[in-house]
């Protein structure tokens, strides 16, 4: 555990990882559950948000249900010495929702740049992927697009008891 | 498809809730009342709609989203090549591990070597290697981990288009 994350924070994560209570005073409800004051619950959440342990608080949509029926993980083989520059440019495209440098796994997997593209159809995603290919130009040696065809599980983080 | 049916029950107010509440939920005594006021609806209506959107699986969760790395843990993408004949059996084995936070079937037109992609979330960085070994032992298949070496900045929120 990092220094800025203590045992009470951990219990707060456990109490909220499935979701915030859907009641008028959710932080009061958590306070009662954890045996601390509502002010402390709120102060801790604000601190966790500030430090980035909590990325944000809000709704996590099911992409399919809100119309993003095609979700393509585009993967690219670009030179390692240029990947940060190219990754920043791909991440800046408004239709890219995640962009990462990840290791290649040769010989099975030559790709080192991953960019997630969501769209209303495969054709729309493929058009966006073509725009990425154009941006990268001939420096990109190979690419592929993996479409998700089924969500098998989506629960998010679960800390054990 | 259940997801397509869910899309059909989203009205304009639901869209506004999903579009405006993907982050920035207030930390105060009555946060739902405050968020509802910003949307021009009442607290009870927001609570009822959130419950319905969760029940219909339009939302997968409502609450804080954690970055496990910042707690000293790890969040790692991993992939497997699962033979079709054993598909459901392997899905059940992999999904049974609490460390598996998300799991997707993925396919490409170019004979991509991996058809199952999941995310491992563990409380310690060492937990990933242990989870990989456990899943390999339980499934009898190799697991390829793709830890992120660098994350590039992106705008994360998706507006409702259904």
PDB file of C-alpha atoms in Angstrom:
ATOM      1  CA  UNK A   1       0.000   0.000   0.000  1.00  0.00           C
ATOM      2  CA  UNK A   2       1.271   3.495  -0.781  1.00  0.00           C
ATOM      3  CA  UNK A   3       1.735   6.033   2.027  1.00  0.00           C
ATOM      4  CA  UNK A   4      -1.245   8.114   1.008  1.00  0.00           C
ATOM      5  CA  UNK A   5      -3.589   5.120   1.161  1.00  0.00           C
ATOM      6  CA  UNK A   6      -4.393   3.764   4.629  1.00  0.00           C
ATOM      7  CA  UNK A   7      -6.598   1.011   6.051  1.00  0.00           C
ATOM      8  CA  UNK A   8      -9.660   3.268   6.330  1.00  0.00           C
ATOM      9  CA  UNK A   9      -9.228   4.319   2.680  1.00  0.00           C
ATOM     10  CA  UNK A  10      -9.107   0.662   1.782  1.00  0.00           C
ATOM     11  CA  UNK A  11     -12.403   0.019   3.596  1.00  0.00           C
ATOM     12  CA  UNK A  12     -13.877   3.030   1.820  1.00  0.00           C
ATOM     13  CA  UNK A  13     -12.829   1.546  -1.530  1.00  0.00           C
ATOM     14  CA  UNK A  14     -14.352  -1.806  -0.568  1.00  0.00           C
ATOM     15  CA  UNK A  15     -17.594  -0.117   0.484  1.00  0.00           C
ATOM     16  CA  UNK A  16     -17.909   1.802  -2.808  1.00  0.00           C
ATOM     17  CA  UNK A  17     -16.346  -0.456  -5.435  1.00  0.00           C
ATOM     18  CA  UNK A  18     -19.730  -1.907  -6.400  1.00  0.00           C
ATOM     19  CA  UNK A  19     -21.188   1.629  -6.456  1.00  0.00           C
ATOM     20  CA  UNK A  20     -22.275   4.539  -4.288  1.00  0.00           C
ATOM     21  CA  UNK A  21     -25.423   3.973  -2.223  1.00  0.00           C
ATOM     22  CA  UNK A  22     -28.461   5.267  -4.147  1.00  0.00           C
ATOM     23  CA  UNK A  23     -29.885   7.194  -1.216  1.00  0.00           C
ATOM     24  CA  UNK A  24     -30.269  10.898  -0.541  1.00  0.00           C
ATOM     25  CA  UNK A  25     -27.196  11.080   1.738  1.00  0.00           C
ATOM     26  CA  UNK A  26     -24.832   8.427   0.347  1.00  0.00           C
ATOM     27  CA  UNK A  27     -21.751   9.631   2.233  1.00  0.00           C
ATOM     28  CA  UNK A  28     -23.695   9.550   5.504  1.00  0.00           C
ATOM     29  CA  UNK A  29     -24.771   6.018   4.718  1.00  0.00           C
ATOM     30  CA  UNK A  30     -21.127   5.022   4.084  1.00  0.00           C
ATOM     31  CA  UNK A  31     -20.066   6.761   7.302  1.00  0.00           C
ATOM     32  CA  UNK A  32     -22.528   4.685   9.294  1.00  0.00           C
ATOM     33  CA  UNK A  33     -21.310   1.514   7.599  1.00  0.00           C
ATOM     34  CA  UNK A  34     -17.636   2.337   8.275  1.00  0.00           C
ATOM     35  CA  UNK A  35     -18.034   3.794  11.773  1.00  0.00           C
ATOM     36  CA  UNK A  36     -16.539   7.179  10.885  1.00  0.00           C
ATOM     37  CA  UNK A  37     -18.136  10.616  10.504  1.00  0.00           C
ATOM     38  CA  UNK A  38     -19.723  11.782   7.239  1.00  0.00           C
ATOM     39  CA  UNK A  39     -17.240  14.671   7.212  1.00  0.00           C
ATOM     40  CA  UNK A  40     -14.376  12.173   7.269  1.00  0.00           C
ATOM     41  CA  UNK A  41     -15.885  10.117   4.424  1.00  0.00           C
ATOM     42  CA  UNK A  42     -16.189  13.258   2.317  1.00  0.00           C
ATOM     43  CA  UNK A  43     -12.714  14.513   3.228  1.00  0.00           C
ATOM     44  CA  UNK A  44     -11.168  11.138   2.381  1.00  0.00           C
ATOM     45  CA  UNK A  45     -12.996  10.908  -0.958  1.00  0.00           C
ATOM     46  CA  UNK A  46     -11.908  14.449  -1.819  1.00  0.00           C
ATOM     47  CA  UNK A  47      -8.312  13.539  -0.968  1.00  0.00           C
ATOM     48  CA  UNK A  48      -8.465  10.303  -3.002  1.00  0.00           C
ATOM     49  CA  UNK A  49      -9.837  12.290  -5.943  1.00  0.00           C
ATOM     50  CA  UNK A  50      -7.118  14.909  -5.557  1.00  0.00           C
ATOM     51  CA  UNK A  51      -4.366  12.277  -5.460  1.00  0.00           C
ATOM     52  CA  UNK A  52      -5.751  10.399  -8.470  1.00  0.00           C
ATOM     53  CA  UNK A  53      -6.528   7.183  -6.564  1.00  0.00           C
ATOM     54  CA  UNK A  54     -10.124   8.007  -7.491  1.00  0.00           C
ATOM     55  CA  UNK A  55     -10.056   8.942 -11.179  1.00  0.00           C
ATOM     56  CA  UNK A  56     -13.573  10.378 -11.097  1.00  0.00           C
ATOM     57  CA  UNK A  57     -16.956   9.818  -9.471  1.00  0.00           C
ATOM     58  CA  UNK A  58     -19.960   9.211 -11.677  1.00  0.00           C
ATOM     59  CA  UNK A  59     -21.722   6.959 -14.145  1.00  0.00           C
ATOM     60  CA  UNK A  60     -19.908   4.152 -15.962  1.00  0.00           C
ATOM     61  CA  UNK A  61     -21.920   3.489 -19.129  1.00  0.00           C
ATOM     62  CA  UNK A  62     -22.163   0.205 -20.933  1.00  0.00           C
ATOM     63  CA  UNK A  63     -20.757   1.352 -24.304  1.00  0.00           C
ATOM     64  CA  UNK A  64     -23.070  -0.931 -26.241  1.00  0.00           C
ATOM     65  CA  UNK A  65     -26.175   0.384 -24.518  1.00  0.00           C
ATOM     66  CA  UNK A  66     -25.381   4.021 -25.293  1.00  0.00           C
ATOM     67  CA  UNK A  67     -24.895   3.362 -29.004  1.00  0.00           C
ATOM     68  CA  UNK A  68     -21.211   2.475 -29.321  1.00  0.00           C
ATOM     69  CA  UNK A  69     -21.982  -0.922 -30.745  1.00  0.00           C
ATOM     70  CA  UNK A  70     -18.612  -1.215 -32.460  1.00  0.00           C
ATOM     71  CA  UNK A  71     -15.535  -1.024 -30.300  1.00  0.00           C
ATOM     72  CA  UNK A  72     -12.226  -1.545 -31.994  1.00  0.00           C
ATOM     73  CA  UNK A  73      -8.885  -2.018 -30.323  1.00  0.00           C
ATOM     74  CA  UNK A  74      -6.490  -0.788 -32.992  1.00  0.00           C
ATOM     75  CA  UNK A  75      -2.909  -1.991 -32.603  1.00  0.00           C
ATOM     76  CA  UNK A  76       0.144  -0.631 -34.401  1.00  0.00           C
ATOM     77  CA  UNK A  77       3.776  -1.587 -34.910  1.00  0.00           C
ATOM     78  CA  UNK A  78       5.747   1.659 -34.830  1.00  0.00           C
ATOM     79  CA  UNK A  79       9.450   2.273 -34.138  1.00  0.00           C
ATOM     80  CA  UNK A  80      10.157   2.389 -30.390  1.00  0.00           C
ATOM     81  CA  UNK A  81      12.213   5.556 -30.760  1.00  0.00           C
ATOM     82  CA  UNK A  82       9.207   7.440 -32.123  1.00  0.00           C
ATOM     83  CA  UNK A  83       6.402   5.869 -30.119  1.00  0.00           C
ATOM     84  CA  UNK A  84       5.902   8.656 -27.561  1.00  0.00           C
ATOM     85  CA  UNK A  85       5.588  11.337 -30.199  1.00  0.00           C
ATOM     86  CA  UNK A  86       3.193   9.175 -32.263  1.00  0.00           C
ATOM     87  CA  UNK A  87       1.253   7.995 -29.197  1.00  0.00           C
ATOM     88  CA  UNK A  88       0.591  11.583 -28.112  1.00  0.00           C
ATOM     89  CA  UNK A  89      -0.683  12.461 -31.587  1.00  0.00           C
ATOM     90  CA  UNK A  90      -2.953   9.412 -31.772  1.00  0.00           C
ATOM     91  CA  UNK A  91      -4.261  10.053 -28.217  1.00  0.00           C
ATOM     92  CA  UNK A  92      -5.125  13.621 -29.207  1.00  0.00           C
ATOM     93  CA  UNK A  93      -7.578  12.432 -31.907  1.00  0.00           C
ATOM     94  CA  UNK A  94     -11.093  13.054 -30.581  1.00  0.00           C
ATOM     95  CA  UNK A  95     -12.354   9.552 -31.371  1.00  0.00           C
ATOM     96  CA  UNK A  96      -9.571   7.729 -29.502  1.00  0.00           C
ATOM     97  CA  UNK A  97     -10.673   6.911 -25.944  1.00  0.00           C
ATOM     98  CA  UNK A  98      -7.510   5.185 -24.686  1.00  0.00           C
ATOM     99  CA  UNK A  99      -3.958   5.122 -26.060  1.00  0.00           C
ATOM    100  CA  UNK A 100      -1.085   3.125 -24.593  1.00  0.00           C
ATOM    101  CA  UNK A 101       2.450   1.993 -25.299  1.00  0.00           C
ATOM    102  CA  UNK A 102       2.563  -1.728 -24.453  1.00  0.00           C
ATOM    103  CA  UNK A 103       5.267  -4.354 -24.988  1.00  0.00           C
ATOM    104  CA  UNK A 104       5.422  -6.485 -28.121  1.00  0.00           C
ATOM    105  CA  UNK A 105       5.146 -10.238 -27.572  1.00  0.00           C
ATOM    106  CA  UNK A 106       7.182 -11.657 -30.444  1.00  0.00           C
ATOM    107  CA  UNK A 107       6.659 -13.695 -32.490  1.00  0.00           C
ATOM    108  CA  UNK A 108       2.904 -13.732 -31.801  1.00  0.00           C
ATOM    109  CA  UNK A 109       2.446 -10.020 -31.399  1.00  0.00           C
ATOM    110  CA  UNK A 110       4.470  -7.290 -33.168  1.00  0.00           C
ATOM    111  CA  UNK A 111       2.318  -4.317 -32.036  1.00  0.00           C
ATOM    112  CA  UNK A 112       3.471  -1.741 -29.460  1.00  0.00           C
ATOM    113  CA  UNK A 113       0.874   1.061 -29.735  1.00  0.00           C
ATOM    114  CA  UNK A 114      -2.735   0.381 -28.685  1.00  0.00           C
ATOM    115  CA  UNK A 115      -5.529   2.879 -29.431  1.00  0.00           C
ATOM    116  CA  UNK A 116      -9.171   2.214 -28.561  1.00  0.00           C
ATOM    117  CA  UNK A 117     -11.729   3.509 -31.058  1.00  0.00           C
ATOM    118  CA  UNK A 118     -15.483   3.484 -30.387  1.00  0.00           C
ATOM    119  CA  UNK A 119     -18.163   3.982 -33.031  1.00  0.00           C
ATOM    120  CA  UNK A 120     -21.713   3.218 -34.045  1.00  0.00           C
ATOM    121  CA  UNK A 121     -20.686   0.658 -36.654  1.00  0.00           C
ATOM    122  CA  UNK A 122     -17.663  -1.315 -37.773  1.00  0.00           C
ATOM    123  CA  UNK A 123     -17.477   0.810 -40.908  1.00  0.00           C
ATOM    124  CA  UNK A 124     -17.271   3.966 -38.773  1.00  0.00           C
ATOM    125  CA  UNK A 125     -14.527   2.451 -36.611  1.00  0.00           C
ATOM    126  CA  UNK A 126     -12.622   1.283 -39.701  1.00  0.00           C
ATOM    127  CA  UNK A 127     -12.819   4.792 -41.192  1.00  0.00           C
ATOM    128  CA  UNK A 128     -11.344   6.166 -37.960  1.00  0.00           C
ATOM    129  CA  UNK A 129      -8.636   3.517 -37.993  1.00  0.00           C
ATOM    130  CA  UNK A 130      -7.814   4.556 -41.585  1.00  0.00           C
ATOM    131  CA  UNK A 131      -7.397   8.118 -40.312  1.00  0.00           C
ATOM    132  CA  UNK A 132      -4.918   6.863 -37.696  1.00  0.00           C
ATOM    133  CA  UNK A 133      -3.044   4.937 -40.415  1.00  0.00           C
ATOM    134  CA  UNK A 134      -2.828   8.126 -42.440  1.00  0.00           C
ATOM    135  CA  UNK A 135      -1.549  10.078 -39.439  1.00  0.00           C
ATOM    136  CA  UNK A 136       1.136   7.476 -38.731  1.00  0.00           C
ATOM    137  CA  UNK A 137       2.161   7.161 -42.370  1.00  0.00           C
ATOM    138  CA  UNK A 138       4.809   4.748 -43.669  1.00  0.00           C
ATOM    139  CA  UNK A 139       6.643   4.666 -40.332  1.00  0.00           C
ATOM    140  CA  UNK A 140       3.935   2.209 -39.180  1.00  0.00           C
ATOM    141  CA  UNK A 141       5.003  -1.288 -40.235  1.00  0.00           C
ATOM    142  CA  UNK A 142       1.789  -3.217 -39.546  1.00  0.00           C
ATOM    143  CA  UNK A 143      -1.546  -2.810 -37.819  1.00  0.00           C
ATOM    144  CA  UNK A 144      -4.710  -4.698 -36.938  1.00  0.00           C
ATOM    145  CA  UNK A 145      -8.138  -3.910 -35.450  1.00  0.00           C
ATOM    146  CA  UNK A 146      -9.706  -6.236 -32.906  1.00  0.00           C
ATOM    147  CA  UNK A 147     -13.455  -5.793 -32.506  1.00  0.00           C
ATOM    148  CA  UNK A 148     -15.047  -6.796 -29.263  1.00  0.00           C
ATOM    149  CA  UNK A 149     -17.860  -9.161 -30.071  1.00  0.00           C
ATOM    150  CA  UNK A 150     -18.979  -9.892 -26.495  1.00  0.00           C
ATOM    151  CA  UNK A 151     -18.551  -8.423 -23.036  1.00  0.00           C
ATOM    152  CA  UNK A 152     -17.749 -11.512 -20.964  1.00  0.00           C
ATOM    153  CA  UNK A 153     -17.308  -9.627 -17.687  1.00  0.00           C
ATOM    154  CA  UNK A 154     -17.267  -5.990 -16.587  1.00  0.00           C
ATOM    155  CA  UNK A 155     -17.158  -5.526 -12.843  1.00  0.00           C
ATOM    156  CA  UNK A 156     -14.187  -3.226 -12.353  1.00  0.00           C
ATOM    157  CA  UNK A 157     -11.831  -3.400  -9.394  1.00  0.00           C
ATOM    158  CA  UNK A 158     -12.703  -5.759  -6.528  1.00  0.00           C
ATOM    159  CA  UNK A 159     -10.523  -5.626  -3.430  1.00  0.00           C
ATOM    160  CA  UNK A 160     -10.784  -8.783  -1.379  1.00  0.00           C
ATOM    161  CA  UNK A 161     -12.275  -8.677   2.124  1.00  0.00           C
TER     162      UNK A 161
ATOM    163  CA  UNK B   1     -29.363  -8.536 -27.940  1.00  0.00           C
ATOM    164  CA  UNK B   2     -29.970  -7.283 -24.412  1.00  0.00           C
ATOM    165  CA  UNK B   3     -27.786  -4.208 -24.918  1.00  0.00           C
ATOM    166  CA  UNK B   4     -29.809  -3.131 -27.956  1.00  0.00           C
ATOM    167  CA  UNK B   5     -33.040  -3.435 -25.957  1.00  0.00           C
ATOM    168  CA  UNK B   6     -31.526  -1.329 -23.193  1.00  0.00           C
ATOM    169  CA  UNK B   7     -30.734   1.410 -25.716  1.00  0.00           C
ATOM    170  CA  UNK B   8     -34.391   1.603 -26.658  1.00  0.00           C
ATOM    171  CA  UNK B   9     -35.446   2.631 -23.153  1.00  0.00           C
ATOM    172  CA  UNK B  10     -33.120   5.643 -22.901  1.00  0.00           C
ATOM    173  CA  UNK B  11     -35.016   8.932 -23.116  1.00  0.00           C
ATOM    174  CA  UNK B  12     -33.672  12.494 -23.358  1.00  0.00           C
ATOM    175  CA  UNK B  13     -33.383  12.871 -19.580  1.00  0.00           C
ATOM    176  CA  UNK B  14     -31.458   9.588 -19.289  1.00  0.00           C
ATOM    177  CA  UNK B  15     -29.100  10.824 -21.998  1.00  0.00           C
ATOM    178  CA  UNK B  16     -28.510  14.055 -20.132  1.00  0.00           C
ATOM    179  CA  UNK B  17     -27.773  12.079 -16.942  1.00  0.00           C
ATOM    180  CA  UNK B  18     -25.279   9.793 -18.707  1.00  0.00           C
ATOM    181  CA  UNK B  19     -23.622  12.645 -20.605  1.00  0.00           C
ATOM    182  CA  UNK B  20     -23.272  14.952 -17.606  1.00  0.00           C
ATOM    183  CA  UNK B  21     -22.588  12.507 -14.811  1.00  0.00           C
ATOM    184  CA  UNK B  22     -19.609  10.512 -16.141  1.00  0.00           C
ATOM    185  CA  UNK B  23     -17.531  12.502 -13.683  1.00  0.00           C
ATOM    186  CA  UNK B  24     -17.745  15.434 -11.348  1.00  0.00           C
ATOM    187  CA  UNK B  25     -20.363  13.925  -9.024  1.00  0.00           C
ATOM    188  CA  UNK B  26     -20.378  16.251  -6.004  1.00  0.00           C
ATOM    189  CA  UNK B  27     -18.987  15.440  -2.583  1.00  0.00           C
ATOM    190  CA  UNK B  28     -21.493  17.076  -0.235  1.00  0.00           C
ATOM    191  CA  UNK B  29     -24.330  16.113   2.095  1.00  0.00           C
ATOM    192  CA  UNK B  30     -26.932  15.607  -0.649  1.00  0.00           C
ATOM    193  CA  UNK B  31     -24.943  15.079  -3.866  1.00  0.00           C
ATOM    194  CA  UNK B  32     -27.843  13.547  -5.813  1.00  0.00           C
ATOM    195  CA  UNK B  33     -29.986  16.625  -5.045  1.00  0.00           C
ATOM    196  CA  UNK B  34     -27.184  18.894  -6.251  1.00  0.00           C
ATOM    197  CA  UNK B  35     -26.547  16.853  -9.414  1.00  0.00           C
ATOM    198  CA  UNK B  36     -30.305  16.635 -10.093  1.00  0.00           C
ATOM    199  CA  UNK B  37     -30.720  20.411  -9.784  1.00  0.00           C
ATOM    200  CA  UNK B  38     -28.003  20.913 -12.415  1.00  0.00           C
ATOM    201  CA  UNK B  39     -29.993  18.610 -14.726  1.00  0.00           C
ATOM    202  CA  UNK B  40     -33.294  20.344 -13.999  1.00  0.00           C
ATOM    203  CA  UNK B  41     -34.901  17.331 -12.307  1.00  0.00           C
ATOM    204  CA  UNK B  42     -35.644  16.359  -8.705  1.00  0.00           C
ATOM    205  CA  UNK B  43     -33.467  14.247  -6.416  1.00  0.00           C
ATOM    206  CA  UNK B  44     -36.004  11.388  -6.291  1.00  0.00           C
ATOM    207  CA  UNK B  45     -36.251  11.314 -10.068  1.00  0.00           C
ATOM    208  CA  UNK B  46     -32.455  11.127 -10.452  1.00  0.00           C
ATOM    209  CA  UNK B  47     -32.234   8.288  -7.919  1.00  0.00           C
ATOM    210  CA  UNK B  48     -35.041   6.369  -9.639  1.00  0.00           C
ATOM    211  CA  UNK B  49     -33.519   6.860 -13.076  1.00  0.00           C
ATOM    212  CA  UNK B  50     -30.044   5.795 -11.943  1.00  0.00           C
ATOM    213  CA  UNK B  51     -31.525   2.646 -10.395  1.00  0.00           C
ATOM    214  CA  UNK B  52     -33.400   1.884 -13.610  1.00  0.00           C
ATOM    215  CA  UNK B  53     -30.326   2.515 -15.799  1.00  0.00           C
ATOM    216  CA  UNK B  54     -28.303   0.179 -13.569  1.00  0.00           C
ATOM    217  CA  UNK B  55     -31.040  -2.491 -13.577  1.00  0.00           C
ATOM    218  CA  UNK B  56     -31.249  -2.283 -17.388  1.00  0.00           C
ATOM    219  CA  UNK B  57     -27.435  -2.484 -17.551  1.00  0.00           C
ATOM    220  CA  UNK B  58     -27.252   0.790 -19.481  1.00  0.00           C
ATOM    221  CA  UNK B  59     -24.859   1.765 -16.697  1.00  0.00           C
ATOM    222  CA  UNK B  60     -22.473  -0.844 -15.389  1.00  0.00           C
ATOM    223  CA  UNK B  61     -21.824   1.130 -12.172  1.00  0.00           C
ATOM    224  CA  UNK B  62     -22.429   4.454 -10.500  1.00  0.00           C
ATOM    225  CA  UNK B  63     -19.738   5.618  -8.114  1.00  0.00           C
ATOM    226  CA  UNK B  64     -16.009   6.235  -7.797  1.00  0.00           C
ATOM    227  CA  UNK B  65     -13.658   4.840 -10.450  1.00  0.00           C
ATOM    228  CA  UNK B  66     -10.348   3.820  -8.943  1.00  0.00           C
ATOM    229  CA  UNK B  67      -6.817   3.819 -10.337  1.00  0.00           C
ATOM    230  CA  UNK B  68      -5.452   0.778  -8.631  1.00  0.00           C
ATOM    231  CA  UNK B  69      -1.847   1.702  -9.555  1.00  0.00           C
ATOM    232  CA  UNK B  70      -2.104   4.752  -7.315  1.00  0.00           C
ATOM    233  CA  UNK B  71      -2.940   2.475  -4.380  1.00  0.00           C
ATOM    234  CA  UNK B  72       0.199   0.449  -4.986  1.00  0.00           C
ATOM    235  CA  UNK B  73      -1.625  -2.130  -7.073  1.00  0.00           C
ATOM    236  CA  UNK B  74      -1.622  -2.946 -10.757  1.00  0.00           C
ATOM    237  CA  UNK B  75      -4.066  -2.982 -13.665  1.00  0.00           C
ATOM    238  CA  UNK B  76      -2.807  -5.051 -16.594  1.00  0.00           C
ATOM    239  CA  UNK B  77      -4.273  -6.067 -19.948  1.00  0.00           C
ATOM    240  CA  UNK B  78      -3.800  -9.744 -20.766  1.00  0.00           C
ATOM    241  CA  UNK B  79      -4.757 -11.990 -23.643  1.00  0.00           C
ATOM    242  CA  UNK B  80      -5.215 -15.666 -24.450  1.00  0.00           C
ATOM    243  CA  UNK B  81      -5.827 -17.791 -27.498  1.00  0.00           C
ATOM    244  CA  UNK B  82      -8.782 -19.960 -26.517  1.00  0.00           C
ATOM    245  CA  UNK B  83      -9.773 -22.902 -28.723  1.00  0.00           C
ATOM    246  CA  UNK B  84     -13.436 -22.594 -29.775  1.00  0.00           C
ATOM    247  CA  UNK B  85     -14.220 -26.068 -28.478  1.00  0.00           C
ATOM    248  CA  UNK B  86     -13.282 -25.002 -24.918  1.00  0.00           C
ATOM    249  CA  UNK B  87     -14.530 -21.436 -25.152  1.00  0.00           C
ATOM    250  CA  UNK B  88     -17.293 -21.408 -22.525  1.00  0.00           C
ATOM    251  CA  UNK B  89     -15.323 -23.537 -20.113  1.00  0.00           C
ATOM    252  CA  UNK B  90     -12.385 -21.105 -20.279  1.00  0.00           C
ATOM    253  CA  UNK B  91     -14.698 -18.076 -19.959  1.00  0.00           C
ATOM    254  CA  UNK B  92     -16.084 -19.568 -16.737  1.00  0.00           C
ATOM    255  CA  UNK B  93     -12.602 -20.336 -15.404  1.00  0.00           C
ATOM    256  CA  UNK B  94     -11.204 -16.870 -16.181  1.00  0.00           C
ATOM    257  CA  UNK B  95     -14.271 -14.920 -15.014  1.00  0.00           C
ATOM    258  CA  UNK B  96     -14.293 -16.760 -11.693  1.00  0.00           C
ATOM    259  CA  UNK B  97     -11.112 -14.929 -10.626  1.00  0.00           C
ATOM    260  CA  UNK B  98     -11.917 -11.719  -8.708  1.00  0.00           C
ATOM    261  CA  UNK B  99      -8.706 -10.197 -10.157  1.00  0.00           C
ATOM    262  CA  UNK B 100     -10.363 -10.285 -13.611  1.00  0.00           C
ATOM    263  CA  UNK B 101     -12.053  -6.870 -13.770  1.00  0.00           C
ATOM    264  CA  UNK B 102     -13.165  -6.940 -17.411  1.00  0.00           C
ATOM    265  CA  UNK B 103     -13.146  -9.617 -20.057  1.00  0.00           C
ATOM    266  CA  UNK B 104     -13.950  -9.263 -23.757  1.00  0.00           C
ATOM    267  CA  UNK B 105     -14.060 -11.550 -26.725  1.00  0.00           C
ATOM    268  CA  UNK B 106     -12.242  -9.841 -29.600  1.00  0.00           C
ATOM    269  CA  UNK B 107     -11.890 -10.837 -33.240  1.00  0.00           C
ATOM    270  CA  UNK B 108     -10.056  -9.375 -36.221  1.00  0.00           C
ATOM    271  CA  UNK B 109     -10.088  -9.965 -39.961  1.00  0.00           C
ATOM    272  CA  UNK B 110      -6.365 -10.754 -39.937  1.00  0.00           C
ATOM    273  CA  UNK B 111      -6.289 -13.968 -37.914  1.00  0.00           C
ATOM    274  CA  UNK B 112      -5.236 -12.220 -34.724  1.00  0.00           C
ATOM    275  CA  UNK B 113      -3.593 -14.766 -32.431  1.00  0.00           C
ATOM    276  CA  UNK B 114      -5.640 -13.850 -29.323  1.00  0.00           C
ATOM    277  CA  UNK B 115      -9.439 -13.999 -28.983  1.00  0.00           C
ATOM    278  CA  UNK B 116      -9.885 -13.372 -25.233  1.00  0.00           C
ATOM    279  CA  UNK B 117      -8.741 -10.068 -23.732  1.00  0.00           C
ATOM    280  CA  UNK B 118      -9.128  -9.296 -20.063  1.00  0.00           C
ATOM    281  CA  UNK B 119      -7.898  -6.825 -17.488  1.00  0.00           C
ATOM    282  CA  UNK B 120      -6.312  -7.990 -14.259  1.00  0.00           C
ATOM    283  CA  UNK B 121      -6.618  -5.621 -11.288  1.00  0.00           C
ATOM    284  CA  UNK B 122      -4.626  -6.605  -8.218  1.00  0.00           C
ATOM    285  CA  UNK B 123      -3.791  -4.877  -4.969  1.00  0.00           C
ATOM    286  CA  UNK B 124      -0.059  -5.325  -5.317  1.00  0.00           C
ATOM    287  CA  UNK B 125       2.143  -5.180  -8.389  1.00  0.00           C
ATOM    288  CA  UNK B 126       3.315  -8.736  -7.619  1.00  0.00           C
ATOM    289  CA  UNK B 127      -0.289  -9.902  -7.716  1.00  0.00           C
ATOM    290  CA  UNK B 128      -0.330  -9.731 -11.524  1.00  0.00           C
ATOM    291  CA  UNK B 129       2.319 -12.401 -12.033  1.00  0.00           C
ATOM    292  CA  UNK B 130       0.571 -14.607  -9.471  1.00  0.00           C
ATOM    293  CA  UNK B 131      -2.807 -14.106 -11.176  1.00  0.00           C
ATOM    294  CA  UNK B 132      -1.276 -14.916 -14.575  1.00  0.00           C
ATOM    295  CA  UNK B 133       0.225 -18.143 -13.222  1.00  0.00           C
ATOM    296  CA  UNK B 134      -3.022 -19.132 -11.494  1.00  0.00           C
ATOM    297  CA  UNK B 135      -5.094 -18.558 -14.633  1.00  0.00           C
ATOM    298  CA  UNK B 136      -2.564 -20.488 -16.736  1.00  0.00           C
ATOM    299  CA  UNK B 137      -2.701 -23.397 -14.302  1.00  0.00           C
ATOM    300  CA  UNK B 138      -6.520 -23.389 -14.106  1.00  0.00           C
ATOM    301  CA  UNK B 139      -7.060 -23.103 -17.878  1.00  0.00           C
ATOM    302  CA  UNK B 140      -4.044 -25.013 -19.172  1.00  0.00           C
ATOM    303  CA  UNK B 141      -3.444 -22.155 -21.647  1.00  0.00           C
ATOM    304  CA  UNK B 142      -0.687 -19.528 -21.819  1.00  0.00           C
ATOM    305  CA  UNK B 143      -1.593 -15.992 -20.729  1.00  0.00           C
ATOM    306  CA  UNK B 144       0.186 -13.045 -22.395  1.00  0.00           C
ATOM    307  CA  UNK B 145       0.396  -9.898 -20.262  1.00  0.00           C
ATOM    308  CA  UNK B 146       0.542  -6.452 -21.859  1.00  0.00           C
ATOM    309  CA  UNK B 147       1.412  -4.028 -19.052  1.00  0.00           C
ATOM    310  CA  UNK B 148       1.154  -0.394 -20.054  1.00  0.00           C
ATOM    311  CA  UNK B 149       4.562   1.183 -20.507  1.00  0.00           C
ATOM    312  CA  UNK B 150       3.051   4.612 -21.032  1.00  0.00           C
ATOM    313  CA  UNK B 151      -0.452   6.065 -21.162  1.00  0.00           C
ATOM    314  CA  UNK B 152      -1.073   8.902 -23.638  1.00  0.00           C
ATOM    315  CA  UNK B 153      -3.518  11.640 -22.773  1.00  0.00           C
ATOM    316  CA  UNK B 154      -7.048  11.206 -24.126  1.00  0.00           C
ATOM    317  CA  UNK B 155     -10.454  12.758 -23.563  1.00  0.00           C
ATOM    318  CA  UNK B 156     -12.322   9.928 -21.822  1.00  0.00           C
ATOM    319  CA  UNK B 157     -16.034  10.717 -21.947  1.00  0.00           C
ATOM    320  CA  UNK B 158     -18.375   9.269 -24.531  1.00  0.00           C
ATOM    321  CA  UNK B 159     -21.607  11.137 -25.324  1.00  0.00           C
ATOM    322  CA  UNK B 160     -24.759   9.020 -25.699  1.00  0.00           C
ATOM    323  CA  UNK B 161     -25.451   8.359 -29.360  1.00  0.00           C
ATOM    324  CA  UNK B 162     -28.209   5.766 -28.987  1.00  0.00           C
TER     325      UNK B 162
END
